[in-house]
């Protein structure tokens, strides 16, 4: 270990920065965050530094640096582009025992500034001993993605109950168990969901009535897993997947995504194939309640977004009734995922000013939709659950006024390696699809935006053999009206 990581308390401490450029400005901003009293020495300071001086946030000496200015300082940062001046500042500071950092000259530094993940009061500092600053910045970004933004709030909350908890839980072991429960359980989740007041009340209650063991209360996370590509999960989805005790998932969630759930979590498949409901919806709703009542953290993982044709609303109604804490995490819905990964923008100034999501699910023989509205021009219609009803949808649109030449695309398993795009028109798409061995899930996009697929499509897994414009008869034909 070449360096000792420490956190310096600099509130009201006099600190000196030499230099008046952008780099100096960044260091000044960092020091100001700690509450330090900053003095800047620069022959010419940039406008941003001057503005801070004008606000009296710092003292600006617009003059040549002289070593005497280091006298009495607690910390020095040299950020001029004059090597001789930097060296002089470094030597003087070291001689006087004042910690000094010279930007980009590690050999002149007595300390180096790490990359910082700031969730104050939680701070994570990453350093490479000056060897590869870019690497520490990359590591920092990885950590940023893992640590919820509200971690600081959580630390503050814990801090304000520290003394009380110490008095209540006398042994270290009990205390540790208590805090582990609090910091990983429903109370932490309340904080992450921005419900600080409720979290505070729950924590207070817990300390005052510890015998009730109510921090064992379970909760439910209704999480959107996106359309297939695991990279499209949200940070929060991933975090909850890694802390759940039990997961309920169905057919629409890719195996690679289920693999990301905590290894020792129990997995319950409640898969649904169309018209072949493995577990009836009421039973799923009930199961969520029962598992949470056993004190478990229950993850309900749903394809796409839970609130778009996902019955997410129904699944949480029972939880509300039973007073079980839950949260809903949005996911990228199939329409967004498929649109992006096929280069078919859902809206476009030239082609579509609105976009409608509908379900093509058959109710008996018919699909009950407002066909007249969906047949109007200059819009995009996205049909979920459309494979069986594909031909009926195309025919109904033509019957209600759409052109038989209206472009349409069926996307198989969008965003996955098995993505395949079949492009045609309302007239030709059903027979094109019938000729291919199409595997669900599939999404139907109808509208002139489909013309853009050929030029804007960028994701081309091997499964997607290219269907050329000459074959489809479609070409981008801008009709900009401005
Ligand atoms: N809640 C989900 C939709 C559930 S309904 C969401 O927001 O995406 C199931 C339908 O979604 C499927 O029949 C199919 O039309 C569509 N779908 C889901 N994932 C898909 C994918 N990767 N590619 C194409 N369609 C998909």
Short mmCIF file of C-alpha atoms and ligand atoms in Angstrom, two decimals:
data_model
loop_
_atom_site.label_atom_id
_atom_site.label_comp_id
_atom_site.label_asym_id
_atom_site.label_seq_id
_atom_site.Cartn_x
_atom_site.Cartn_y
_atom_site.Cartn_z
CA UNK A 1 0.00 0.00 0.00
CA UNK A 2 1.73 3.17 -1.18
CA UNK A 3 -0.91 5.53 0.17
CA UNK A 4 -3.11 5.70 3.23
CA UNK A 5 -6.70 6.59 2.31
CA UNK A 6 -8.10 9.05 4.86
CA UNK A 7 -10.96 11.56 4.89
CA UNK A 8 -9.87 15.05 5.89
CA UNK A 9 -12.19 17.31 7.83
CA UNK A 10 -11.71 20.73 6.23
CA UNK A 11 -14.70 22.75 7.40
CA UNK A 12 -13.47 26.34 7.91
CA UNK A 13 -9.89 25.26 7.28
CA UNK A 14 -7.79 27.63 5.16
CA UNK A 15 -6.82 25.98 1.87
CA UNK A 16 -4.84 27.36 -1.02
CA UNK A 17 -5.31 26.75 -4.73
CA UNK A 18 -2.82 28.15 -7.24
CA UNK A 19 -3.96 28.60 -10.82
CA UNK A 20 -6.98 30.20 -12.42
CA UNK A 21 -8.04 27.82 -15.21
CA UNK A 22 -10.66 25.10 -15.55
CA UNK A 23 -8.66 22.49 -13.67
CA UNK A 24 -8.14 24.85 -10.75
CA UNK A 25 -11.87 25.61 -10.88
CA UNK A 26 -12.76 21.93 -10.52
CA UNK A 27 -10.48 21.57 -7.50
CA UNK A 28 -11.92 24.73 -5.97
CA UNK A 29 -15.46 23.39 -6.36
CA UNK A 30 -14.46 20.17 -4.63
CA UNK A 31 -12.85 22.02 -1.72
CA UNK A 32 -15.82 24.35 -1.36
CA UNK A 33 -18.11 21.32 -0.98
CA UNK A 34 -16.17 20.35 2.16
CA UNK A 35 -16.73 23.79 3.67
CA UNK A 36 -13.06 24.79 3.41
CA UNK A 37 -12.08 28.48 3.34
CA UNK A 38 -10.47 28.67 -0.07
CA UNK A 39 -7.90 31.22 -1.21
CA UNK A 40 -7.02 31.25 -4.89
CA UNK A 41 -3.79 32.76 -6.21
CA UNK A 42 -3.77 33.29 -9.95
CA UNK A 43 -2.31 35.93 -12.23
CA UNK A 44 -5.48 35.67 -14.23
CA UNK A 45 -8.53 33.77 -13.06
CA UNK A 46 -11.30 32.64 -15.40
CA UNK A 47 -14.82 34.02 -15.26
CA UNK A 48 -16.20 31.13 -13.19
CA UNK A 49 -13.58 31.61 -10.46
CA UNK A 50 -14.16 35.37 -10.52
CA UNK A 51 -17.88 34.80 -10.12
CA UNK A 52 -17.23 32.70 -7.01
CA UNK A 53 -14.98 35.47 -5.65
CA UNK A 54 -17.71 38.03 -6.35
CA UNK A 55 -20.14 35.89 -4.33
CA UNK A 56 -17.53 35.81 -1.53
CA UNK A 57 -17.36 32.04 -1.77
CA UNK A 58 -13.56 32.36 -1.88
CA UNK A 59 -10.74 34.87 -1.61
CA UNK A 60 -9.08 35.66 -4.93
CA UNK A 61 -5.55 37.09 -5.07
CA UNK A 62 -4.89 38.08 -8.65
CA UNK A 63 -1.13 38.14 -8.47
CA UNK A 64 1.98 36.02 -8.81
CA UNK A 65 2.24 33.11 -6.37
CA UNK A 66 4.78 33.56 -3.58
CA UNK A 67 5.77 30.76 -1.16
CA UNK A 68 4.76 32.87 1.86
CA UNK A 69 1.13 32.35 0.90
CA UNK A 70 1.37 28.76 2.07
CA UNK A 71 1.99 29.81 5.65
CA UNK A 72 -0.93 28.73 7.88
CA UNK A 73 -2.68 26.70 5.16
CA UNK A 74 -4.07 23.24 5.95
CA UNK A 75 -3.95 22.03 2.36
CA UNK A 76 -2.48 23.16 -0.95
CA UNK A 77 -3.50 22.32 -4.51
CA UNK A 78 -1.20 23.57 -7.25
CA UNK A 79 -2.98 23.76 -10.57
CA UNK A 80 -1.02 26.26 -12.67
CA UNK A 81 0.52 25.32 -16.01
CA UNK A 82 3.89 26.66 -14.89
CA UNK A 83 6.00 23.71 -13.77
CA UNK A 84 8.48 25.86 -11.86
CA UNK A 85 5.70 27.52 -9.86
CA UNK A 86 4.11 24.15 -9.13
CA UNK A 87 7.42 22.75 -7.94
CA UNK A 88 8.01 25.75 -5.70
CA UNK A 89 4.56 25.37 -4.14
CA UNK A 90 5.13 21.66 -3.60
CA UNK A 91 8.56 22.06 -2.00
CA UNK A 92 7.41 24.83 0.31
CA UNK A 93 4.31 22.93 1.41
CA UNK A 94 6.22 19.72 2.07
CA UNK A 95 8.84 21.60 4.06
CA UNK A 96 6.10 23.12 6.21
CA UNK A 97 4.27 19.80 6.61
CA UNK A 98 1.22 20.98 4.66
CA UNK A 99 -0.37 18.28 2.45
CA UNK A 100 0.04 19.24 -1.21
CA UNK A 101 -1.34 18.00 -4.49
CA UNK A 102 0.08 19.11 -7.82
CA UNK A 103 -2.28 18.35 -10.65
CA UNK A 104 -0.87 15.75 -13.07
CA UNK A 105 2.55 15.67 -11.39
CA UNK A 106 2.37 12.76 -8.94
CA UNK A 107 6.09 13.07 -8.11
CA UNK A 108 5.38 16.49 -6.56
CA UNK A 109 2.38 15.35 -4.52
CA UNK A 110 2.23 14.38 -0.86
CA UNK A 111 -1.38 13.30 -1.39
CA UNK A 112 -3.45 12.41 -4.40
CA UNK A 113 -7.12 13.11 -4.95
CA UNK A 114 -9.20 10.00 -5.56
CA UNK A 115 -12.22 9.62 -7.81
CA UNK A 116 -15.20 10.10 -5.55
CA UNK A 117 -18.63 8.56 -5.37
CA UNK A 118 -20.48 11.15 -3.32
CA UNK A 119 -23.53 9.97 -1.42
CA UNK A 120 -22.76 12.28 1.48
CA UNK A 121 -22.27 11.43 4.24
CA UNK A 122 -21.28 8.18 2.50
CA UNK A 123 -18.15 8.71 0.45
CA UNK A 124 -16.34 6.15 -1.66
CA UNK A 125 -12.88 7.09 -2.79
CA UNK A 126 -11.12 5.19 -5.57
CA UNK A 127 -7.45 5.60 -6.37
CA UNK A 128 -4.76 3.87 -8.39
CA UNK A 129 -1.83 5.57 -6.67
CA UNK A 130 -1.56 7.89 -9.65
CA UNK A 131 -0.88 4.98 -12.01
CA UNK A 132 -4.05 5.13 -14.09
CA UNK A 133 -6.49 7.90 -13.18
CA UNK A 134 -8.80 6.87 -16.04
CA UNK A 135 -9.12 3.44 -14.47
CA UNK A 136 -10.22 4.93 -11.17
CA UNK A 137 -12.78 7.02 -13.02
CA UNK A 138 -14.11 3.86 -14.73
CA UNK A 139 -14.31 2.06 -11.41
CA UNK A 140 -16.05 5.04 -9.92
CA UNK A 141 -18.73 4.93 -12.65
CA UNK A 142 -19.29 1.24 -11.95
CA UNK A 143 -19.76 1.95 -8.29
CA UNK A 144 -22.11 4.84 -9.11
CA UNK A 145 -24.40 2.36 -10.83
CA UNK A 146 -24.44 0.02 -7.83
CA UNK A 147 -25.14 2.48 -5.05
CA UNK A 148 -28.62 4.00 -4.98
CA UNK A 149 -28.65 7.78 -5.13
CA UNK A 150 -30.44 7.98 -1.77
CA UNK A 151 -27.70 6.12 0.13
CA UNK A 152 -26.73 9.34 1.84
CA UNK A 153 -30.26 9.75 3.22
CA UNK A 154 -30.08 6.22 4.55
CA UNK A 155 -26.78 6.93 6.32
CA UNK A 156 -28.17 10.12 7.84
CA UNK A 157 -31.23 8.28 9.08
CA UNK A 158 -29.11 5.53 10.64
CA UNK A 159 -26.81 8.17 12.14
CA UNK A 160 -29.68 9.93 13.88
CA UNK A 161 -30.72 6.68 15.63
CA UNK A 162 -27.24 5.45 16.44
CA UNK A 163 -27.19 6.42 20.11
CA UNK A 164 -30.68 5.14 20.69
CA UNK A 165 -29.95 1.81 19.05
CA UNK A 166 -26.82 1.47 21.13
CA UNK A 167 -28.83 1.91 24.31
CA UNK A 168 -31.50 -0.55 23.19
CA UNK A 169 -29.38 -3.36 21.75
CA UNK A 170 -26.65 -3.82 24.31
CA UNK A 171 -24.62 -6.56 22.66
CA UNK A 172 -22.62 -5.88 19.52
CA UNK A 173 -24.08 -8.99 17.90
CA UNK A 174 -27.68 -7.90 18.43
CA UNK A 175 -26.88 -4.42 17.27
CA UNK A 176 -25.24 -5.64 14.11
CA UNK A 177 -28.19 -7.93 13.32
CA UNK A 178 -30.55 -5.03 13.89
CA UNK A 179 -28.71 -2.66 11.56
CA UNK A 180 -28.29 -5.30 8.89
CA UNK A 181 -32.04 -5.79 8.85
CA UNK A 182 -32.72 -2.07 8.75
CA UNK A 183 -30.18 -1.27 6.06
CA UNK A 184 -31.26 -4.06 3.72
CA UNK A 185 -34.95 -4.30 4.44
CA UNK A 186 -38.19 -2.39 3.97
CA UNK A 187 -36.95 0.65 5.89
CA UNK A 188 -34.03 1.11 3.49
CA UNK A 189 -36.39 0.62 0.58
CA UNK A 190 -38.67 3.35 1.93
CA UNK A 191 -35.69 5.71 1.91
CA UNK A 192 -34.74 4.74 -1.64
CA UNK A 193 -38.33 5.39 -2.69
CA UNK A 194 -38.09 8.92 -1.27
CA UNK A 195 -40.41 8.20 1.68
CA UNK A 196 -37.98 9.43 4.38
CA UNK A 197 -40.64 10.37 6.90
CA UNK A 198 -42.26 6.93 6.83
CA UNK A 199 -38.84 5.34 7.10
CA UNK A 200 -38.04 7.46 10.15
CA UNK A 201 -41.32 6.49 11.83
CA UNK A 202 -40.81 2.80 11.06
CA UNK A 203 -37.29 2.88 12.48
CA UNK A 204 -38.44 4.70 15.61
CA UNK A 205 -41.20 2.15 16.09
CA UNK A 206 -38.74 -0.68 15.62
CA UNK A 207 -36.33 0.62 18.27
CA UNK A 208 -39.10 1.37 20.71
CA UNK A 209 -40.75 -2.07 20.31
CA UNK A 210 -37.87 -4.33 19.40
CA UNK A 211 -39.53 -7.44 20.83
CA UNK A 212 -42.18 -7.32 18.12
CA UNK A 213 -39.71 -8.43 15.55
CA UNK A 214 -41.60 -6.43 12.98
CA UNK A 215 -38.53 -5.68 10.95
CA UNK A 216 -39.02 -9.21 9.69
CA UNK A 217 -41.97 -7.95 7.67
CA UNK A 218 -41.83 -9.03 4.07
CA UNK A 219 -42.33 -6.88 1.01
CA UNK A 220 -42.91 -7.22 -2.70
CA UNK A 221 -40.96 -5.75 -5.60
CA UNK A 222 -42.90 -5.71 -8.85
CA UNK A 223 -40.08 -5.31 -11.32
CA UNK A 224 -40.08 -4.74 -15.06
CA UNK A 225 -37.34 -6.89 -16.58
CA UNK A 226 -37.42 -5.22 -19.99
CA UNK A 227 -37.87 -6.90 -23.35
CA UNK A 228 -35.02 -9.42 -23.25
CA UNK A 229 -31.54 -7.96 -23.42
CA UNK A 230 -30.26 -8.05 -19.80
CA UNK A 231 -28.36 -4.79 -20.40
CA UNK A 232 -31.70 -3.03 -20.53
CA UNK A 233 -32.49 -3.65 -16.85
CA UNK A 234 -32.60 -0.60 -14.62
CA UNK A 235 -30.11 -0.18 -11.76
CA UNK A 236 -32.91 -0.50 -9.28
CA UNK A 237 -34.25 -3.66 -10.88
CA UNK A 238 -30.83 -5.27 -10.64
CA UNK A 239 -30.35 -4.20 -7.04
CA UNK A 240 -33.69 -5.65 -5.96
CA UNK A 241 -33.03 -8.82 -7.93
CA UNK A 242 -29.90 -9.24 -5.91
CA UNK A 243 -31.55 -8.86 -2.54
CA UNK A 244 -34.78 -10.80 -3.01
CA UNK A 245 -35.37 -14.05 -1.09
CA UNK A 246 -37.82 -15.49 -3.58
CA UNK A 247 -38.61 -14.72 -7.20
CA UNK A 248 -41.77 -15.36 -9.23
CA UNK A 249 -41.15 -15.15 -12.95
CA UNK A 250 -42.85 -16.18 -16.13
CA UNK A 251 -42.12 -17.22 -19.67
CA UNK A 252 -41.55 -13.70 -20.93
CA UNK A 253 -38.49 -13.16 -18.75
CA UNK A 254 -35.30 -14.32 -20.46
CA UNK A 255 -33.26 -17.02 -18.72
CA UNK A 256 -30.18 -14.75 -18.71
CA UNK A 257 -32.16 -12.25 -16.68
CA UNK A 258 -33.45 -14.81 -14.18
CA UNK A 259 -29.79 -15.83 -13.78
CA UNK A 260 -29.03 -12.40 -12.37
CA UNK A 261 -31.30 -12.98 -9.38
CA UNK A 262 -29.46 -13.70 -6.12
CA UNK A 263 -28.07 -17.19 -6.36
CA UNK A 264 -29.69 -18.59 -3.23
CA UNK A 265 -33.10 -17.03 -3.83
CA UNK A 266 -35.94 -19.50 -4.32
CA UNK A 267 -37.24 -19.46 -7.90
CA UNK A 268 -40.91 -20.04 -8.64
CA UNK A 269 -42.02 -20.36 -12.25
CA UNK A 270 -45.54 -19.09 -12.74
CA UNK A 271 -45.19 -19.19 -16.50
CA UNK A 272 -47.95 -18.39 -18.81
CA UNK A 273 -48.17 -19.48 -22.37
CA UNK A 274 -51.08 -17.94 -24.25
CA UNK A 275 -54.33 -19.66 -23.33
CA UNK A 276 -52.34 -22.04 -21.17
CA UNK A 277 -52.17 -20.32 -17.82
CA UNK A 278 -49.90 -22.46 -15.63
CA UNK A 279 -50.82 -20.59 -12.48
CA UNK A 280 -54.11 -18.68 -12.55
CA UNK A 281 -53.73 -14.95 -11.98
CA UNK A 282 -55.58 -15.04 -8.63
CA UNK A 283 -53.17 -17.66 -7.39
CA UNK A 284 -50.19 -15.50 -8.33
CA UNK A 285 -51.73 -12.55 -6.51
CA UNK A 286 -52.35 -14.75 -3.48
CA UNK A 287 -48.86 -16.23 -3.55
CA UNK A 288 -47.32 -12.75 -3.45
CA UNK A 289 -49.32 -11.97 -0.33
CA UNK A 290 -48.55 -15.28 1.39
CA UNK A 291 -44.82 -15.15 0.73
CA UNK A 292 -44.56 -11.55 1.93
CA UNK A 293 -46.50 -12.48 5.07
CA UNK A 294 -43.84 -15.08 5.82
CA UNK A 295 -41.45 -12.14 6.09
CA UNK A 296 -39.76 -12.70 2.76
CA UNK A 297 -38.60 -10.21 0.18
CA UNK A 298 -40.55 -11.23 -2.86
CA UNK A 299 -39.51 -10.29 -6.36
CA UNK A 300 -42.19 -10.44 -9.01
CA UNK A 301 -40.29 -10.23 -12.26
CA UNK A 302 -42.31 -9.30 -15.34
CA UNK A 303 -41.38 -8.97 -18.98
CA UNK A 304 -41.16 -5.41 -20.29
CA UNK A 305 -42.94 -2.90 -18.08
CA UNK A 306 -45.28 -4.21 -15.37
CA UNK A 307 -47.90 -1.57 -16.11
CA UNK A 308 -48.12 -2.14 -19.86
CA UNK A 309 -50.27 -5.16 -20.68
CA UNK A 310 -48.64 -6.75 -17.67
CA UNK A 311 -51.47 -7.05 -15.16
CA UNK A 312 -49.17 -5.29 -12.72
CA UNK A 313 -52.09 -3.31 -11.39
CA UNK A 314 -54.03 -6.46 -10.54
CA UNK A 315 -51.05 -8.04 -8.83
CA UNK A 316 -50.62 -5.23 -6.36
CA UNK A 317 -54.28 -4.70 -5.52
CA UNK A 318 -54.22 -7.54 -2.98
CA UNK A 319 -51.01 -6.17 -1.49
CA UNK A 320 -52.65 -2.81 -0.93
CA UNK A 321 -55.62 -4.52 0.70
CA UNK A 322 -53.36 -6.55 2.99
CA UNK A 323 -51.14 -3.60 3.84
CA UNK A 324 -48.00 -5.23 2.51
CA UNK A 325 -45.24 -2.83 1.50
CA UNK A 326 -44.38 -2.96 -2.20
CA UNK A 327 -42.73 -0.97 -4.94
CA UNK A 328 -43.12 -0.99 -8.70
CA UNK A 329 -40.05 -0.64 -10.89
CA UNK A 330 -40.63 0.34 -14.50
CA UNK A 331 -39.01 -1.62 -17.29
CA UNK A 332 -38.43 -0.95 -20.94
CA UNK A 333 -41.60 -2.05 -22.66
CA UNK A 334 -41.49 -4.25 -25.76
CA UNK A 335 -42.55 -1.34 -28.00
CA UNK A 336 -39.59 0.83 -26.94
CA UNK A 337 -37.11 -2.03 -26.96
CA UNK A 338 -38.19 -3.37 -30.35
CA UNK A 339 -38.43 0.10 -31.87
CA UNK A 340 -34.89 1.02 -30.83
CA UNK A 341 -33.32 -2.30 -31.76
CA UNK A 342 -34.91 -2.30 -35.23
CA UNK A 343 -34.34 1.37 -36.06
CA UNK A 344 -38.07 2.11 -36.24
CA UNK A 345 -38.68 5.35 -34.34
CA UNK A 346 -42.19 5.27 -32.90
CA UNK A 347 -42.70 8.93 -33.69
CA UNK A 348 -40.98 10.94 -36.40
CA UNK A 349 -41.61 14.42 -37.71
CA UNK A 350 -42.05 13.13 -41.25
CA UNK A 351 -44.18 10.08 -40.57
CA UNK A 352 -46.00 9.92 -37.26
CA UNK A 353 -47.06 12.47 -34.67
CA UNK A 354 -48.59 9.98 -32.30
CA UNK A 355 -48.23 6.41 -31.25
CA UNK A 356 -50.79 4.02 -29.77
CA UNK A 357 -50.15 0.74 -27.96
CA UNK A 358 -52.94 -1.83 -28.27
CA UNK A 359 -53.35 -5.50 -27.58
CA UNK A 360 -54.22 -7.85 -30.40
CA UNK A 361 -55.43 -10.47 -27.96
CA UNK A 362 -58.44 -12.26 -29.37
CA UNK A 363 -61.61 -12.33 -27.30
CA UNK A 364 -63.13 -15.42 -28.82
CA UNK A 365 -63.10 -14.71 -32.54
CA UNK A 366 -62.78 -10.94 -32.45
CA UNK A 367 -60.33 -8.27 -31.47
CA UNK A 368 -62.22 -5.42 -29.93
CA UNK A 369 -60.48 -2.17 -30.94
CA UNK A 370 -61.40 1.25 -32.28
CA UNK A 371 -60.35 0.44 -35.85
CA UNK A 372 -61.48 3.76 -37.29
CA UNK A 373 -59.20 5.68 -34.94
CA UNK A 374 -56.30 3.28 -35.56
CA UNK A 375 -56.67 3.63 -39.34
CA UNK A 376 -56.05 7.36 -39.36
CA UNK A 377 -52.83 8.50 -41.07
CA UNK A 378 -49.69 9.97 -39.49
CA UNK A 379 -49.60 7.71 -36.47
CA UNK A 380 -47.85 4.54 -35.39
CA UNK A 381 -49.81 1.61 -33.99
CA UNK A 382 -48.01 -0.98 -31.91
CA UNK A 383 -49.85 -4.24 -31.39
CA UNK A 384 -48.84 -6.47 -28.48
CA UNK A 385 -49.86 -10.14 -28.50
CA UNK A 386 -50.43 -9.95 -32.21
CA UNK A 387 -49.24 -13.20 -33.75
CA UNK A 388 -52.47 -15.17 -33.80
CA UNK A 389 -54.55 -12.15 -34.69
CA UNK A 390 -52.11 -10.73 -37.26
CA UNK A 391 -54.28 -11.28 -40.30
CA UNK A 392 -57.44 -9.98 -38.60
CA UNK A 393 -55.63 -6.83 -37.49
CA UNK A 394 -54.30 -6.08 -40.99
CA UNK A 395 -57.68 -6.73 -42.61
CA UNK A 396 -59.62 -4.68 -40.09
CA UNK A 397 -57.33 -1.67 -40.59
CA UNK A 398 -57.70 -1.82 -44.37
CA UNK A 399 -61.46 -2.21 -44.02
CA UNK A 400 -61.60 0.96 -41.91
CA UNK A 401 -59.57 3.15 -44.24
CA UNK A 402 -55.84 2.28 -44.00
CA UNK A 403 -54.03 1.84 -47.28
CA UNK A 404 -53.30 -1.77 -48.09
CA UNK A 405 -49.75 -0.52 -48.80
CA UNK A 406 -49.29 0.83 -45.27
CA UNK A 407 -45.90 -0.44 -44.05
CA UNK A 408 -45.91 -2.93 -41.17
CA UNK A 409 -43.27 -5.00 -39.41
CA UNK A 410 -43.43 -8.03 -37.18
CA UNK A 411 -40.56 -8.25 -34.74
CA UNK A 412 -39.70 -11.61 -33.25
CA UNK A 413 -38.00 -11.66 -29.82
CA UNK A 414 -36.87 -8.05 -30.07
CA UNK A 415 -33.57 -6.99 -28.41
CA UNK A 416 -32.42 -10.62 -28.08
CA UNK A 417 -30.01 -12.61 -30.22
CA UNK A 418 -33.05 -14.19 -31.83
CA UNK A 419 -34.43 -10.89 -33.02
CA UNK A 420 -35.86 -11.13 -36.50
CA UNK A 421 -37.70 -8.42 -38.40
CA UNK A 422 -40.22 -9.24 -41.08
CA UNK A 423 -41.19 -6.19 -43.08
CA UNK A 424 -44.13 -5.83 -45.43
CA UNK A 425 -47.40 -3.98 -45.81
CA UNK A 426 -50.86 -4.54 -44.39
CA UNK A 427 -51.49 -6.49 -47.59
CA UNK A 428 -48.33 -8.61 -47.67
CA UNK A 429 -47.21 -9.05 -44.06
CA UNK A 430 -49.52 -11.93 -43.03
CA UNK A 431 -48.34 -14.21 -45.85
CA UNK A 432 -44.70 -13.22 -45.31
CA UNK A 433 -44.99 -14.11 -41.65
CA UNK A 434 -46.77 -17.37 -42.45
CA UNK A 435 -43.81 -18.33 -44.66
CA UNK A 436 -41.31 -17.90 -41.80
CA UNK A 437 -40.90 -20.03 -38.74
CA UNK A 438 -41.74 -17.28 -36.28
CA UNK A 439 -41.20 -17.78 -32.55
CA UNK A 440 -43.01 -15.75 -29.88
CA UNK A 441 -42.97 -13.21 -28.44
CA UNK A 442 -43.63 -10.99 -31.41
CA UNK A 443 -44.63 -7.38 -31.74
CA UNK A 444 -46.40 -5.72 -34.64
CA UNK A 445 -45.55 -2.14 -35.61
CA UNK A 446 -47.74 -0.46 -38.22
CA UNK A 447 -47.05 2.89 -39.81
CA UNK A 448 -44.83 4.78 -42.22
CA UNK A 449 -42.01 4.81 -39.64
CA UNK A 450 -41.40 1.17 -40.63
CA UNK A 451 -39.79 2.52 -43.82
CA UNK A 452 -36.88 3.71 -41.71
CA UNK A 453 -35.88 0.22 -40.59
CA UNK A 454 -33.71 -0.38 -43.61
CA UNK A 455 -31.59 2.73 -43.11
CA UNK A 456 -31.72 3.10 -39.32
CA UNK A 457 -31.64 -0.56 -38.29
CA UNK A 458 -28.35 -1.11 -36.45
CA UNK A 459 -28.81 -4.28 -34.42
CA UNK A 460 -28.34 -7.21 -36.74
CA UNK A 461 -28.02 -10.53 -34.92
CA UNK A 462 -27.31 -13.53 -37.12
CA UNK A 463 -30.88 -14.81 -36.90
CA UNK A 464 -32.09 -11.77 -38.79
CA UNK A 465 -31.36 -12.50 -42.42
CA UNK A 466 -31.67 -9.29 -44.33
CA UNK A 467 -34.86 -8.53 -46.15
CA UNK A 468 -33.93 -5.91 -48.69
CA UNK A 469 -35.95 -2.90 -49.74
CA UNK A 470 -36.18 -4.29 -53.22
CA UNK A 471 -37.96 -7.30 -51.76
CA UNK A 472 -40.34 -5.33 -49.58
CA UNK A 473 -40.94 -2.52 -52.03
CA UNK A 474 -40.43 -0.06 -49.17
CA UNK A 475 -38.03 2.85 -49.20
CA UNK A 476 -37.70 5.81 -46.92
CA UNK A 477 -39.75 8.51 -48.60
CA UNK A 478 -39.62 11.66 -46.54
CA UNK A 479 -42.75 13.73 -46.76
CA UNK A 480 -41.60 16.61 -44.57
CA UNK A 481 -44.16 19.35 -44.74
CA UNK A 482 -42.34 22.31 -43.25
N1 LIG B 1 -45.44 -5.98 -20.04
C1 LIG B 1 -44.89 -6.35 -21.31
C2 LIG B 1 -45.93 -6.85 -22.27
C3 LIG B 1 -46.61 -8.10 -21.83
S1 LIG B 1 -47.76 -8.70 -23.02
C4 LIG B 1 -44.14 -5.15 -21.90
O1 LIG B 1 -44.24 -4.05 -21.37
O2 LIG B 1 -43.44 -5.35 -22.89
C5 LIG B 1 -46.80 -9.83 -23.92
C6 LIG B 1 -46.52 -9.30 -25.30
O3 LIG B 1 -45.47 -8.38 -25.28
C7 LIG B 1 -46.07 -10.35 -26.27
O4 LIG B 1 -47.17 -11.07 -26.81
C8 LIG B 1 -45.41 -9.52 -27.33
O5 LIG B 1 -46.35 -8.91 -28.17
C9 LIG B 1 -44.79 -8.43 -26.51
N2 LIG B 1 -43.37 -8.67 -26.26
C10 LIG B 1 -42.77 -8.79 -25.06
N3 LIG B 1 -41.44 -8.95 -25.21
C11 LIG B 1 -41.19 -8.92 -26.53
C12 LIG B 1 -40.01 -9.02 -27.33
N4 LIG B 1 -38.82 -9.20 -26.79
N5 LIG B 1 -40.13 -8.95 -28.67
C13 LIG B 1 -41.34 -8.78 -29.23
N6 LIG B 1 -42.47 -8.67 -28.53
C14 LIG B 1 -42.41 -8.73 -27.20
#
